[in-house]
Amino acid sequence: MTSWYSLGAGVLLATALTACGGDSSDNNPAAGGEQVKTPDSLRLSFLSRYESGSFDTSAAEIPAYDSASQRLFVVNARLGVLDVLDMSNPAKPALIASLGVEEVAAGAVVNSVAVKNGLVAIAIEADPKTDNGFAALYRADDLSLLGSVEVGAQPDMIIFTPDGSKVLTANEGEPSDDYQIDPDGSISIIDISNPQDPQVSTADFSAFDADTLRSSGVRIYGPGADVAKDLEPEYIAVSADGTTAWVTLQENNALAKVNIETATVTGILPLGEIDRSVEGFGIDASDDDQEINIQTWEGVVGLYLPDAIHAYRADGSTYLVTANEGDARAWGEDNDAYWGEEGEGCAGDASQGFVEEFRVKHLVHKSGFDRRCGDDLPPQLRELGAGALLDPAVFDYCGATAGDPGDCREDDVLGRLNITWTQGYKVDEAGNPVMYNDAGEADEAGTRIMYDTLYSYGGRSFSIRDENGNLVFDSGDAIEQFLASDECRLGTNRSIACQDYFNSGHDEINAMDSRSDAKGPEPEGLTIGAIGDKTFLFLALERMGGILVYDITDPQQPQRLDYLNSRNFWGGGGDGEDIEDLIDDGLLAESDVGAVVGDLGPEGLVFIAAADSPNGIPLLVVGNEVSGTTAVYQVEMLFDEE
């Protein structure tokens, strides 16, 4: 019979867990390091949390750790600063200071942070966000500014190369909310060999052609469809030798491959989609039935649209791990000029925004699009036609006929599923939509488009790919299946059945099944760590919450090891439907959300090796943007006692 035991702090000190470069906060773990005893498994246990006292304001997002000063640096987007926490006693993290960046640029705010060799690198967003941002370097011990340099618009993530000689920023270049300004996306490569005088080079997308990228499967689809403006770098992974970077282009469903030495984008790699008709890749598509109903769907695919990415080595090759979150492009949602005022018909101004998300039930209603005018009808969709149909050759299984969607648009079938209207409809050889009449017959004078594929958001999964973006492994529907299983438990003491709150949202209570129509559990953040001969993945679920732990040593056969969700309150306590209602009703103080409810909306993660850990035990630190808490977990190494 197999039994399991974990090593205590004294033994862990002797068998130190290490990450690349001797610093576990550089976002580049698992590239080598000291060989230690290899555990058979890992288990997380909740240790502590720092509470900002702010709810649903992104007061804790991205953490990074400096082992020499034993300080944790956490992006507080609510205040636009970096909270500096004393981690000398990880059971009681305490605020030392909040580091603002006004001395770099007036009105600027902190977006991201990385730490290596006593240097704190900060990605700084300008005011307005469409102006060029900055990267700045500070000393970790006394928080003094060493140097800064201008980079591209909206640097959203920053990372060191393994040797610490450079930092890279992903300059997302999001448009203004009214879409009147749309800066170019880019990647900045900054030489910091002299931190007082950082030197920047820019890798841009000027060499790429929109039509060529589209034909390869890259989504180039925003207003104007200019490649440099349409591509929005999100997150960066760097190879162990520091020569190559891979950057997620989330909304574009692609990766950019970058030569760091020459600051050149050498390729844009399309990621493809998940076929939701294949067993093992299904989804629960409705939030209306209040039931767990994971199944396959003919004609439905999932776009990966990954957020976080990390690189690691296995059997002499580099592999890339992505968290397939699935963000849609949505600008102008609160702009009446974009939608058009109620009573004005379909007079929305397409130049004032771009919203690609739409429910299936509204897309294929027999009455057409105009019933949604002034509400949620994107004017760009209305320009395509007066309504849409489902291809009966594909969707006959749910009752679609040539001119009627049948039961497909019912709430407990596909009706509630959020999809993008920008692709999936039939086009001619020139790429123009094929038009149909109300009866579903091809007709040049017709006013309807016809969808034979529905593109939903996110993989609800994590993927492992090779260095050229080829898929090696995808977890498919395994995460949703686990959350629906008897095995899955919630809370720091693992006493709550996941099934009772399957696909809940991060700010809701009594909300079982509420996220099934969108992106499900929504994997967003991840980090990895090497222990002995194994590599481990820590994957954060933004909506359902919690951290999944996998052994990814074999890229083709990852093994799930653990799941810990340190949210302890899921329902009851009032008539409200979300935590904000409890606060508004005086039933819960905003400052008590962390202590009472727990951790909500995990965003960024950092793995701290035992050799770097203040207590000699490997730690995982997670920034939770909704609860405003920074959670500290101990990583227990488990060994099979034969």
C-alpha angles and dihedrals in degrees: 000000000000119000128185132215136172128221120244126233095272094056092042089057089056093047097044119195110224139188133201118297095012092273120094096199101066096092089239106098129152099041094119135289139150115347112240135168109298115234122221091221145350133231129192124221126187113247109167147318138220112222120209091191093232124113127210095350100106092252092156119035122133122024128196129177136215113202097196095057094027089229129146119210116205127184109236102194092179090067096025091236142108114253111215113209129193106234098176086113104034090191088066113030110188134193114253100172145328114240116212126190102217090120088063097047133346113254092007122142136203115257105170143356140204130178133206136156093355093309123119112206116198130193108215127200117212127225108274097033092223091067120087113281132211144240116217135188124214135177110253095215102051102013092234118158113246102178146322139204137194116254134171128304118298103356099208102178136023130196139174124232111242094257091050094235096117142026126207129206128201104221102203097189097201116186124250113271091258091045093235092124122039114173124202120267116234147154120241120210110198124194107215099176083122104036091192090060110031115187120212133207123183130222108201139173100240093116095062129093120221097219092048092051092047092051089053092053102262113139108240101163115123124116108298091009092227107166098224092048096041097051111082115189111216114169137004136218122189129206120246091251092050095236102107136043130192119204127195113232092197106186089039093055091229146101127234116217113210134196101218096198094054096030090231132142101229097183146357110221120204114219100205123210144278117256104226091196091070120093111252093031102070128124141207097249102185135065091186104073096058088220137109104252111161109172144141121269125203112225094019123110133177124228111219095216093174126204114187122035133184133182128219140167126247127169091348096307134101119242131188125218119201134188104221100214102157110218118186125216107254122165127156095026091140095037112106090195089064097050098032123236119282110271094028094096116224095336098132117144109240091197091064099067149335125235117174100177120099136155119249091232091059094041097058103030111143090233092061132229102307093080086072096050114133089014118066105327110127108223090223089061091049089054089061094057149310094270146342139243136202120240105250091207088066105028101039088111089075096039104270116158129181095280103016131063090210114193093339091094094050115120094242093049120041100315097099096044114116112226138164115259090201096085141021098064120115117266136185126239091279091054095252119136116264108235127223135188124238090272091059096253120139105255129163088213092049123114102209134085123211127224120210093170131039113207112208127191125265136356093253079219147074123252136204117209137176122248091274093054096257112149114250099166139358124185092219112187094341094109094052090043090053092049088052094050132098088239096064116092134180135213133049089282092042094236103129123085112240089210091069091060101028113167094359123168124248096242099037137092128210086009106142112169094004096130099044093098092054125035102322114221090352109217105216116152132041144164134183136215136191121225116180107309096344137083121212132200124212109197124189122211107212099199106029089034129214136093125270118206122208136178103228097172088120103048092203096052113035114181123214110229108170148351125204123181112183095195106114104179120062107153149003128046100105147352096275124111096220142028092259088063090055090052093047091048091053093244094116131029114227089229090057098053094101095047096043105031102022130214120350132184106009110213116162130023135195126189116214115202120225090245089059099034119110092228098036092249121110112253138197117208121197129190111215111201099192100046091036089228133134108214124204119204129185115228109221116203111218126202130196108239106211 
